[in-house]
Coordinates of C-alpha atoms in Angstrom, one line a residue:
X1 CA -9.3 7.6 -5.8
X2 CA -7.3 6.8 -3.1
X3 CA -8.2 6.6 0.7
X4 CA -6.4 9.2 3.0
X5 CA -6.1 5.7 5.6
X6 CA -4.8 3.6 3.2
X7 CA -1.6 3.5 1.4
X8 CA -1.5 0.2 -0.4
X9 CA 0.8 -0.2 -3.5
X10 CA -0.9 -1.3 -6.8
X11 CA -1.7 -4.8 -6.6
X12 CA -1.8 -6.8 -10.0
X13 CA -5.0 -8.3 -10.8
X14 CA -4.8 -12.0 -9.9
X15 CA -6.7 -15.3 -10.4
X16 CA -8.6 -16.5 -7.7
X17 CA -9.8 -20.3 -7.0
X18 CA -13.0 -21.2 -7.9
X19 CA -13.1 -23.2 -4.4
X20 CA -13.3 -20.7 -1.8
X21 CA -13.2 -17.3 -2.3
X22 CA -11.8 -15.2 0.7
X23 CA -9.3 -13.1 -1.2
X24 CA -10.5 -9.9 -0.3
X25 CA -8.7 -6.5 -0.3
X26 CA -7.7 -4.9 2.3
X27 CA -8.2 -1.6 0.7
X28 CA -12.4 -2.7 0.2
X29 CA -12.7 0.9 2.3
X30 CA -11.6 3.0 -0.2
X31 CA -15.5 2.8 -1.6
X32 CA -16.3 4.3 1.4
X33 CA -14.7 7.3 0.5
X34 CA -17.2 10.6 -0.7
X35 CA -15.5 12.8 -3.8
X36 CA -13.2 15.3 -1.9
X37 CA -10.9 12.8 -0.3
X38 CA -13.3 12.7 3.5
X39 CA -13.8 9.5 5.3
X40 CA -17.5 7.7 5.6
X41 CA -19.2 8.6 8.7
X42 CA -18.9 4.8 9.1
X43 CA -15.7 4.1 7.9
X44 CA -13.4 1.6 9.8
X45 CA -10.5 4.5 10.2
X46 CA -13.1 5.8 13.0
X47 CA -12.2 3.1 15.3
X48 CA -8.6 3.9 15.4
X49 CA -8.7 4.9 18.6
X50 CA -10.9 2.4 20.2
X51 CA -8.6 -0.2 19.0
X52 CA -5.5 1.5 21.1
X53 CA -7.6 1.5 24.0
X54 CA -8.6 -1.5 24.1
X55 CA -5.8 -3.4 23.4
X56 CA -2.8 -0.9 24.9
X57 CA 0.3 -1.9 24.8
X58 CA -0.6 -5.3 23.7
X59 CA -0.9 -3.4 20.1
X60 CA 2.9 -3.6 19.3
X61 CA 3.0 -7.6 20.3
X62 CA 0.1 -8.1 17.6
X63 CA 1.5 -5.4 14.9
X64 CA 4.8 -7.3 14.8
X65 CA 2.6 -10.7 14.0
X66 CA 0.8 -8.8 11.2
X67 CA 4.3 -7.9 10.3
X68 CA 5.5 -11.6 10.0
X69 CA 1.9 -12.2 8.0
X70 CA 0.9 -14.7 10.6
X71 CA -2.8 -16.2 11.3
X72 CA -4.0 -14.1 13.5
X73 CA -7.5 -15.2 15.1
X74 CA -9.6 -12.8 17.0
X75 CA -12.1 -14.8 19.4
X76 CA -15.3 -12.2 20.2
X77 CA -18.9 -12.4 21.0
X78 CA -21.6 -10.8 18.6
X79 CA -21.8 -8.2 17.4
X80 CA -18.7 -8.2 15.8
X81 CA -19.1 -5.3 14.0
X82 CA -16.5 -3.2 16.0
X83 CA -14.2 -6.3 16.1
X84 CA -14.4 -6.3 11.7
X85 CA -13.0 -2.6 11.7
X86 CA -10.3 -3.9 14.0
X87 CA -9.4 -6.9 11.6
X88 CA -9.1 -4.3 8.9
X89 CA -7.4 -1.7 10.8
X90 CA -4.3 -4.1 12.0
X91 CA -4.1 -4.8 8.4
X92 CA -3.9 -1.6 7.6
X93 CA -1.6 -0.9 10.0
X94 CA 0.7 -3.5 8.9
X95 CA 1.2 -2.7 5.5
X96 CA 5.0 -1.9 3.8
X97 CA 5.5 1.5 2.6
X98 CA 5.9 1.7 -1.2
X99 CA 9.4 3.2 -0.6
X100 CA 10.5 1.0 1.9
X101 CA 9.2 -2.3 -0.5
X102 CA 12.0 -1.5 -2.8
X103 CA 14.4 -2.4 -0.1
X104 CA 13.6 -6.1 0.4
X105 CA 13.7 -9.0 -1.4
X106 CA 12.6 -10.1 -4.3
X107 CA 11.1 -13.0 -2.4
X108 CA 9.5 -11.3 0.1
X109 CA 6.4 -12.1 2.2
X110 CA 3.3 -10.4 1.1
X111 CA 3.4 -6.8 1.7
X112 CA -0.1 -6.8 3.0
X113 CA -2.1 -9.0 5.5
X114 CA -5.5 -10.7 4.1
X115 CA -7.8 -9.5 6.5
X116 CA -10.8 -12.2 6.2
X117 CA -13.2 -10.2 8.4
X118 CA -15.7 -12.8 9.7
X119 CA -15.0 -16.7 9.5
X120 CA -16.8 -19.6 11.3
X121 CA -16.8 -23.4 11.8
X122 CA -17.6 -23.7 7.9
X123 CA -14.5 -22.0 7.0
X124 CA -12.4 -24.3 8.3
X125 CA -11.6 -26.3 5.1
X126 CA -10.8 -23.2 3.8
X127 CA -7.9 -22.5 6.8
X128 CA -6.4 -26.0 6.4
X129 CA -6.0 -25.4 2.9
X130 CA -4.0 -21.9 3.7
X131 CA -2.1 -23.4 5.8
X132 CA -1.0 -26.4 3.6
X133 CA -0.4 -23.7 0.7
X134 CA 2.1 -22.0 2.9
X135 CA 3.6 -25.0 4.3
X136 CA 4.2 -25.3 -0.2
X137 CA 5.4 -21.9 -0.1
X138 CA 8.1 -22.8 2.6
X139 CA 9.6 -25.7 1.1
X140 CA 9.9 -24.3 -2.6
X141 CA 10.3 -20.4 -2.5
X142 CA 10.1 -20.6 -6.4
X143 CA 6.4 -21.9 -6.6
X144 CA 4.5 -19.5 -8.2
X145 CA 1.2 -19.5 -6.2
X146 CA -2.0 -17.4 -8.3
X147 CA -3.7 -15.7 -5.5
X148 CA -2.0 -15.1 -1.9
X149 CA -3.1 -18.4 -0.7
X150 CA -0.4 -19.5 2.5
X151 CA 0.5 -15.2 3.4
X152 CA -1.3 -14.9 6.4
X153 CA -4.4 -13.5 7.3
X154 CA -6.6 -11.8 10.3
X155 CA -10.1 -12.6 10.9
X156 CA -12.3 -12.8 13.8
X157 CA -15.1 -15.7 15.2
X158 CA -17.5 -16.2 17.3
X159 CA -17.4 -20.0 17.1
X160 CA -15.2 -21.1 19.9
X161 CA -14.4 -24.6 18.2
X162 CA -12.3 -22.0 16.3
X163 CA -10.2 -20.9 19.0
X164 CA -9.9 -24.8 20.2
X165 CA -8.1 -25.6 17.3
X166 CA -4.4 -24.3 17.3
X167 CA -3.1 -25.9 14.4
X168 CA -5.8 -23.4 12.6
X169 CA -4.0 -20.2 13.9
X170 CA -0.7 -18.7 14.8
X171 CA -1.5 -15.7 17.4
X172 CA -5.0 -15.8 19.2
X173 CA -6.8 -12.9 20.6
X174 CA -9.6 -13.9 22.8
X175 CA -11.7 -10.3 23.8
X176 CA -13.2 -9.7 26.7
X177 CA -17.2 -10.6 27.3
X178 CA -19.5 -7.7 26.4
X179 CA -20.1 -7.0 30.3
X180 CA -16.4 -6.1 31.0
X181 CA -16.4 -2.3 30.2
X182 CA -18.7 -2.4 33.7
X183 CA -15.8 -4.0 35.6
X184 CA -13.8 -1.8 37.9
X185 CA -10.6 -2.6 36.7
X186 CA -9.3 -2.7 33.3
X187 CA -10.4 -6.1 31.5
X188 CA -7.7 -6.7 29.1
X189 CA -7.7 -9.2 25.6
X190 CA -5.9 -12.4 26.1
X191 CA -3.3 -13.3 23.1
X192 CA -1.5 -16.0 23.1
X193 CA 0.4 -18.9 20.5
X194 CA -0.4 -22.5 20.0
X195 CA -0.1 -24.7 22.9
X196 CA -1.2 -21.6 25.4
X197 CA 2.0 -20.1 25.6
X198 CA 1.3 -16.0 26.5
X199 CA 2.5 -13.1 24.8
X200 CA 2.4 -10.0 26.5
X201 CA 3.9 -6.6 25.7
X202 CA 7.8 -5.8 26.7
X203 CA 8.5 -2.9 28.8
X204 CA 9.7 -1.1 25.7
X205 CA 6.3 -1.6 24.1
X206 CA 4.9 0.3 27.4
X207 CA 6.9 3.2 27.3
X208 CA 6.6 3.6 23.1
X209 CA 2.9 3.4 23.9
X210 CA 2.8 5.9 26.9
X211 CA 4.8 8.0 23.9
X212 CA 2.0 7.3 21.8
X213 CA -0.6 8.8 23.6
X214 CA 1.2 11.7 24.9
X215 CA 2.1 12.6 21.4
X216 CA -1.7 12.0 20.0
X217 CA -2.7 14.1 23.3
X218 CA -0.7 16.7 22.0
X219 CA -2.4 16.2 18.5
X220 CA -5.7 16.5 19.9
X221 CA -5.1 19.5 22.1
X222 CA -4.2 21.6 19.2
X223 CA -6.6 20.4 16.6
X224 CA -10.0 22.1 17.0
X225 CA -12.8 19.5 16.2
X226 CA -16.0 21.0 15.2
X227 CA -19.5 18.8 15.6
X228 CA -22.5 19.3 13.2
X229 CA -25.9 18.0 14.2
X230 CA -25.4 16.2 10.5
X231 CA -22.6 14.2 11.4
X232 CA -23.7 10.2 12.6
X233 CA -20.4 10.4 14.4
X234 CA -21.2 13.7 16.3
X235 CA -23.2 12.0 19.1
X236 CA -21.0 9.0 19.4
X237 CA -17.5 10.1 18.5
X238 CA -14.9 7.4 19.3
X239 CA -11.9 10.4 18.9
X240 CA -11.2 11.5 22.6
X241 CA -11.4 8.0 24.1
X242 CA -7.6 7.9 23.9
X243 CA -7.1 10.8 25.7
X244 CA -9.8 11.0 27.9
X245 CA -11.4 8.1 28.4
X246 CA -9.9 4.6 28.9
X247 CA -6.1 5.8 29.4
X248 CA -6.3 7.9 32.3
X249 CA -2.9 8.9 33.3
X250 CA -3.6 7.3 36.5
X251 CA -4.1 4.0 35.2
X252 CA -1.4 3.8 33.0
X253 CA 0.9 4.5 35.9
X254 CA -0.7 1.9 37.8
X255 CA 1.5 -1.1 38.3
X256 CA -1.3 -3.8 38.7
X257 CA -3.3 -2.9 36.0
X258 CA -0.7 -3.3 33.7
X259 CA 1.2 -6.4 35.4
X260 CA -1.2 -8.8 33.2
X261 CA -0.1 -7.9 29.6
X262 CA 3.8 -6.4 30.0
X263 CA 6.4 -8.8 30.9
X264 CA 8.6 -7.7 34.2
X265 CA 11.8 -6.0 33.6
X266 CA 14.5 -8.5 33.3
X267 CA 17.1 -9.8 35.8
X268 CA 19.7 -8.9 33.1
X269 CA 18.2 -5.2 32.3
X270 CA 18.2 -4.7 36.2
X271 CA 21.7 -5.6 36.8
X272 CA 22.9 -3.6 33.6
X273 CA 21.0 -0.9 34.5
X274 CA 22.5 -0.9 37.5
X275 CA 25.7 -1.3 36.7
X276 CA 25.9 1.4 34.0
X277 CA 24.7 3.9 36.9
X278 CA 27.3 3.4 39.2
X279 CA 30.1 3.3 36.7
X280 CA 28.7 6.6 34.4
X281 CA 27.1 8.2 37.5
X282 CA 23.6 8.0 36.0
X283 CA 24.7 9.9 32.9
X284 CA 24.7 6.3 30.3
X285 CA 21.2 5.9 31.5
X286 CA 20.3 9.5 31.1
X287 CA 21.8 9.4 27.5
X288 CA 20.2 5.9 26.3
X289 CA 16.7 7.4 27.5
X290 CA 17.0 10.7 25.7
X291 CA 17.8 8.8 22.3
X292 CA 15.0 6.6 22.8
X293 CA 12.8 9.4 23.4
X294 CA 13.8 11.1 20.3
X295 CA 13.0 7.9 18.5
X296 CA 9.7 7.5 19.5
X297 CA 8.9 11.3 19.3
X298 CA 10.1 11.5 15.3
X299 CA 7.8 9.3 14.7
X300 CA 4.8 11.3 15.0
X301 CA 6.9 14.5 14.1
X302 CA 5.2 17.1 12.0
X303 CA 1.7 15.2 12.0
X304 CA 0.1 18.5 14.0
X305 CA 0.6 20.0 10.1
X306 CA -2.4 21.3 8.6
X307 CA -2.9 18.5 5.7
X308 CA -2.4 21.0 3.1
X309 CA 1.0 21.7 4.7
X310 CA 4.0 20.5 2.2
X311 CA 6.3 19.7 4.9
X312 CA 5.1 16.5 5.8
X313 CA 8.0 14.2 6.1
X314 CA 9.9 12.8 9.0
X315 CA 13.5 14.2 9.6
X316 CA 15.7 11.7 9.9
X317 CA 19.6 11.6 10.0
X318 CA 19.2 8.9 7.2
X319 CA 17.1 9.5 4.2
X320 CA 16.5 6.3 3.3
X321 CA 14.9 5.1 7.6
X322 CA 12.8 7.9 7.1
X323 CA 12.1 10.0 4.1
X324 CA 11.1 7.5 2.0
X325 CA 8.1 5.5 4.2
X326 CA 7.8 8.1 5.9
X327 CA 6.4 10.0 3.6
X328 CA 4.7 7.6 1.8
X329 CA 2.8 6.7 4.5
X330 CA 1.1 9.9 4.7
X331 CA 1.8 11.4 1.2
X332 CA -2.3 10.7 0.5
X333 CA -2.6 13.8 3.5
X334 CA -0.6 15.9 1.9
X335 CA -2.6 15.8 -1.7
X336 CA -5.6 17.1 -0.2
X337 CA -7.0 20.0 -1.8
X338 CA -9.6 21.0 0.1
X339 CA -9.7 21.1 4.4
X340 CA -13.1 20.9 6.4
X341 CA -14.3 19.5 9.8
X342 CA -13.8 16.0 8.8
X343 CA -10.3 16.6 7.8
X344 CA -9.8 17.9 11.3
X345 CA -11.8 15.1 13.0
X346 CA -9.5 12.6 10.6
X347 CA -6.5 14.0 12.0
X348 CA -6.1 11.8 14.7
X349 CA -6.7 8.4 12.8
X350 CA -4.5 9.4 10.2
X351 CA -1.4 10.0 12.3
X352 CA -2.0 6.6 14.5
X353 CA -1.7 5.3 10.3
X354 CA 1.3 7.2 9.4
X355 CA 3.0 6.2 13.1
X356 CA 2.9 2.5 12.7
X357 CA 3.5 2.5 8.6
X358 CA 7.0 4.5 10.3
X359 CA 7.6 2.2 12.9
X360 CA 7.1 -0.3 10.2
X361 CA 9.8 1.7 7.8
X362 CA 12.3 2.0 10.7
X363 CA 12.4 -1.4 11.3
X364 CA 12.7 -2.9 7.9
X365 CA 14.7 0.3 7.3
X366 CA 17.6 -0.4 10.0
X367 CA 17.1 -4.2 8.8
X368 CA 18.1 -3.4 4.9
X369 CA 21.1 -1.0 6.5
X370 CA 22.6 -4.4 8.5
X371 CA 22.4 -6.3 5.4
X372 CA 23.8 -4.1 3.0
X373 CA 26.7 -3.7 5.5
X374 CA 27.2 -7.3 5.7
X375 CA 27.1 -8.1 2.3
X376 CA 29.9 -5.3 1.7
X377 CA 32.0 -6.7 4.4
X378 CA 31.6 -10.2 2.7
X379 CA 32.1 -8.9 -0.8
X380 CA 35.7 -7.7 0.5
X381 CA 36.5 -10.7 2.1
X382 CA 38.2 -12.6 -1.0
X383 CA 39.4 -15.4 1.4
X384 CA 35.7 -16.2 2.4
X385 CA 34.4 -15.8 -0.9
X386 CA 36.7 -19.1 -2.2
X387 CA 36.6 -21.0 0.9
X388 CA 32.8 -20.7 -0.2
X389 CA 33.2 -21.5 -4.1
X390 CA 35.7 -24.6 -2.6
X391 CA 32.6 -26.2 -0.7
X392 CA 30.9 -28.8 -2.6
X393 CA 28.7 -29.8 0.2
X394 CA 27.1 -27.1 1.5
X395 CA 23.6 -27.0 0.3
X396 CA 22.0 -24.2 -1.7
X397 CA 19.7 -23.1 0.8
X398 CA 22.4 -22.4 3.4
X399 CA 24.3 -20.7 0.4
X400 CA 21.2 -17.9 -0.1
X401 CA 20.4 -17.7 3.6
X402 CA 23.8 -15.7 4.5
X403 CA 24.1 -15.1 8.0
X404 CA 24.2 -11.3 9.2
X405 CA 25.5 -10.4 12.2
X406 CA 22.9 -7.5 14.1
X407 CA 23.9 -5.7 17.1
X408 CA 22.4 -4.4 19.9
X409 CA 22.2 -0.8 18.9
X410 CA 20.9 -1.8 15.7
X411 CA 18.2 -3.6 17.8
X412 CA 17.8 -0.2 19.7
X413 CA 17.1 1.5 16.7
X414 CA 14.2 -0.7 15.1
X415 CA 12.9 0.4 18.3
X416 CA 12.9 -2.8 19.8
X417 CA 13.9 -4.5 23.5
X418 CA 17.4 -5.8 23.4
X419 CA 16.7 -7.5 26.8
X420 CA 14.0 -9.6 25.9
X421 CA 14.5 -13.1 23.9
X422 CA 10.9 -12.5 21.9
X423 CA 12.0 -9.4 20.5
X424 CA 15.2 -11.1 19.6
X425 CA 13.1 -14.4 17.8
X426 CA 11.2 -11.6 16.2
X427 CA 14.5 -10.3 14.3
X428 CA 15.5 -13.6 13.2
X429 CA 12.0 -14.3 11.3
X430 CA 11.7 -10.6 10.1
X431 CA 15.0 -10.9 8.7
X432 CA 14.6 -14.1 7.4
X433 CA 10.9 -13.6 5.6
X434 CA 11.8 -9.9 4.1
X435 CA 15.5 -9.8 3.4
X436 CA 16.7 -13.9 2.7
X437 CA 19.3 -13.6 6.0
X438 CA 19.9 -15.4 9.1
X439 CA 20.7 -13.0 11.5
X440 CA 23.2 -13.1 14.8
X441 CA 22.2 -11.5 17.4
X442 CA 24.5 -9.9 19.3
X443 CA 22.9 -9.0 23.1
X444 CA 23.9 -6.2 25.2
X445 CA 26.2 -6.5 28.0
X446 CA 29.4 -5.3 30.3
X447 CA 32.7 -7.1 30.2
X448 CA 35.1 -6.7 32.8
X449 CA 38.5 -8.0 32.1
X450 CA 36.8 -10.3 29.4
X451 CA 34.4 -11.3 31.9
X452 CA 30.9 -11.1 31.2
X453 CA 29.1 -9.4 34.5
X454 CA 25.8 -8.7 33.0

């Protein structure tokens, strides 16, 4: 039986080493799951919620480092309990859509991220290992590797030696100390890469998560949640904390609070922004904000269904950005047979699920639609196509890894900042790890005269 959070595709049985055994499922919670397709009172799913408020914007950021199968360390005190459901929730929320799989390489990256739950000081044989095996797994793509030793995982500590030791980890998270919910302003996580460099949330990651929550506001306003005295979750519910509780709209309109985890709005941005007004008269800017509203709004469109409701896919201009993940990112709602209070309670978790597994398919989806474009356009170039057969020299690693030329709107699409150069670096390995390119990218700007003014 299938969990209604979880939409993994079949994973074949593998072999694991007799050395260290951390290859655990991501999909462990499905045993959680009572006969009738309901969530465990004590489920992970449940802290859905509490994950986007406590991390905010800064959830976008991470996602796209689960997306990239990095090592992603989360630094916490004990208990860690909460911080565990968090570890398997990013995972979770990272997964590829079975429909959207079919679109990438053969030699793709995993299309899950180990989540490794609790690790400590004793472990750390263990991590170098990993990280020798995918050091391997970069210099030979053909090596045939039994379990997914070297694909990235997401764990959490409470050994600070841990967090001292950046060759260990890609992306760390350090979370604030157990005290900080008593602080007067918001106490954000820390993340950052090797060598202490920050990583913070782009201004399009603010406004996709102020999207977000209006949309799960929405969700919640018209889903009636019943409470029985039965329920362990009825005294303690974590549902309304995104609407209610730590996301005020007052504090997300606040500036300051904010200033420590979203990077500024670019010189560049500013002067095309202003630029574009004063020539269009505010109407270019006008347009550009109402199609990336209608981005962000499909994806959460008809999640206010009731579960039993067959119209349960995203529409989409293009079949293939939306249909297909889409819908396989929620098809486990729509098999339902039977709808109670917890089905109502779920409804919440379950579209925060189905919104990143379609951020996930738009991305990769726009991704495959560049490639296939480009390899068209290189397939009717005869002239290129001998100059390449005519060049002895050139090695056969720059001979798979094709360069593909992305523009801005293409950027725009995967719902991505065009301004900013981490989005940018983010393209290049995405495209790279999932579809074999090396991508172009092509930034936004005015030309006047063939001048470039912004």
């Amino acid at each position: 039986m299938e969990s209604p959070s979880v939409s993994f595709s079949a994973q074949a049985t593998q072999p694991k080493k007799t050395s260290h055994n951390r290859n655990r499922s991501a999909s462990d919670g499905a045993a959680l799951v009572h006969p009738g397709h309901r969530l465990s009172p004590y489920h992970p799913a449940w802290s859905l919620t509490d994950l986007l408020d406590t991390f905010g914007p800064l959830i976008f950021p991470i996602h796209r480092a689960a997306l990239l199968r990095k090592r992603i360390l989360i630094s916490c005190h004990a208990p860690v309990r909460e911080i565990c459901n968090f570890v398997y929730n990013i995972s979770v929320l990272s997964n590829i859509p079975q429909t959207v799989a079919e679109l990438l390489a053969p030699s793709s990256s995993s299309q899950r991220l180990r989540p490794l739950f609790t690790i400590g000081v004793h472990d750390i044989p263990f991590l170098v290992e990993d990280f020798e095996a995918s050091k391997r797994k970069k210099a030979d793509s053909n090596d045939a590797v039994p379990d997914e030793a070297g694909s990235g995982w997401i764990a959490c500590t409470t050994d600070s030696i841990l967090a001292m030791k950046d060759t260990l980890w890609d992306m760390l998270i350090t979370m604030p100390p157990p005290y900080s919910p008593n602080a007067k302003d918001k106490v954000w996580p820390t993340v950052e890469c090797p060598r202490g460099v920050p990583v913070k949330a782009t201004q399009r990651d603010l406004r996709r998560f102020r999207a977000l929550k209006s949309g799960l506001t929405r969700l919640t306003a018209t889903t009636p949640r019943p409470r029985t005295a039965e329920s362990p979750r009825s005294e303690n519910s974590t549902s309304f904390k995104l609407t209610t509780g730590a996301f005020p709209a007052s504090s997300l309109e606040s500036d300051e609070a904010l200033d420590k985890i979203v990077e500024p709005l670019s010189w560049s941005a500013l002067a095309y922004n202003g630029f574009m007004w004063w020539a269009s008269a505010g109407e270019q800017a006008r347009s550009e904000e109402q199609e990336e509203s209608a981005r962000d709004a499909a994806l959460l469109a008809d999640l206010g269904l009731m579960p039993h409701t067959p119209s349960m896919t995203m529409p989409a201009p293009k079949p293939r950005t939306a249909s297909g993940g889409m819908r396989d990112s929620i098809g486990s709602v729509a098999s339902r047979q039977s709808v109670g209070p917890d089905d109502d309670e779920a409804r919440t978790e379950l579209a925060v699920i189905a919104y990143f597994h379609r951020l996930t398919a738009q991305m990769l989806s726009v991704m495959a639609d560049v490639v296939e474009s480009s390899d068209d356009r290189y397939e009717d170039d005869d002239d290129d196509e001998q100059e390449a057969e005519d060049t002895p020299l050139r090695s056969d690693s720059e001979a798979d890894l094709r360069s593909v030329r992305v523009e801005s709107h293409a950027i725009e699409s995967m719902g991505l900042d065009v301004w900013n150069a981490h989005d940018a670096e983010f393209v290049k390995e995405l495209m790279a790890k999932y579809f074999d390119r090396k991508p172009y990218i092509e930034g936004k700007g005015v030309e006047v005269c063939g001048v470039r003014v912004c």
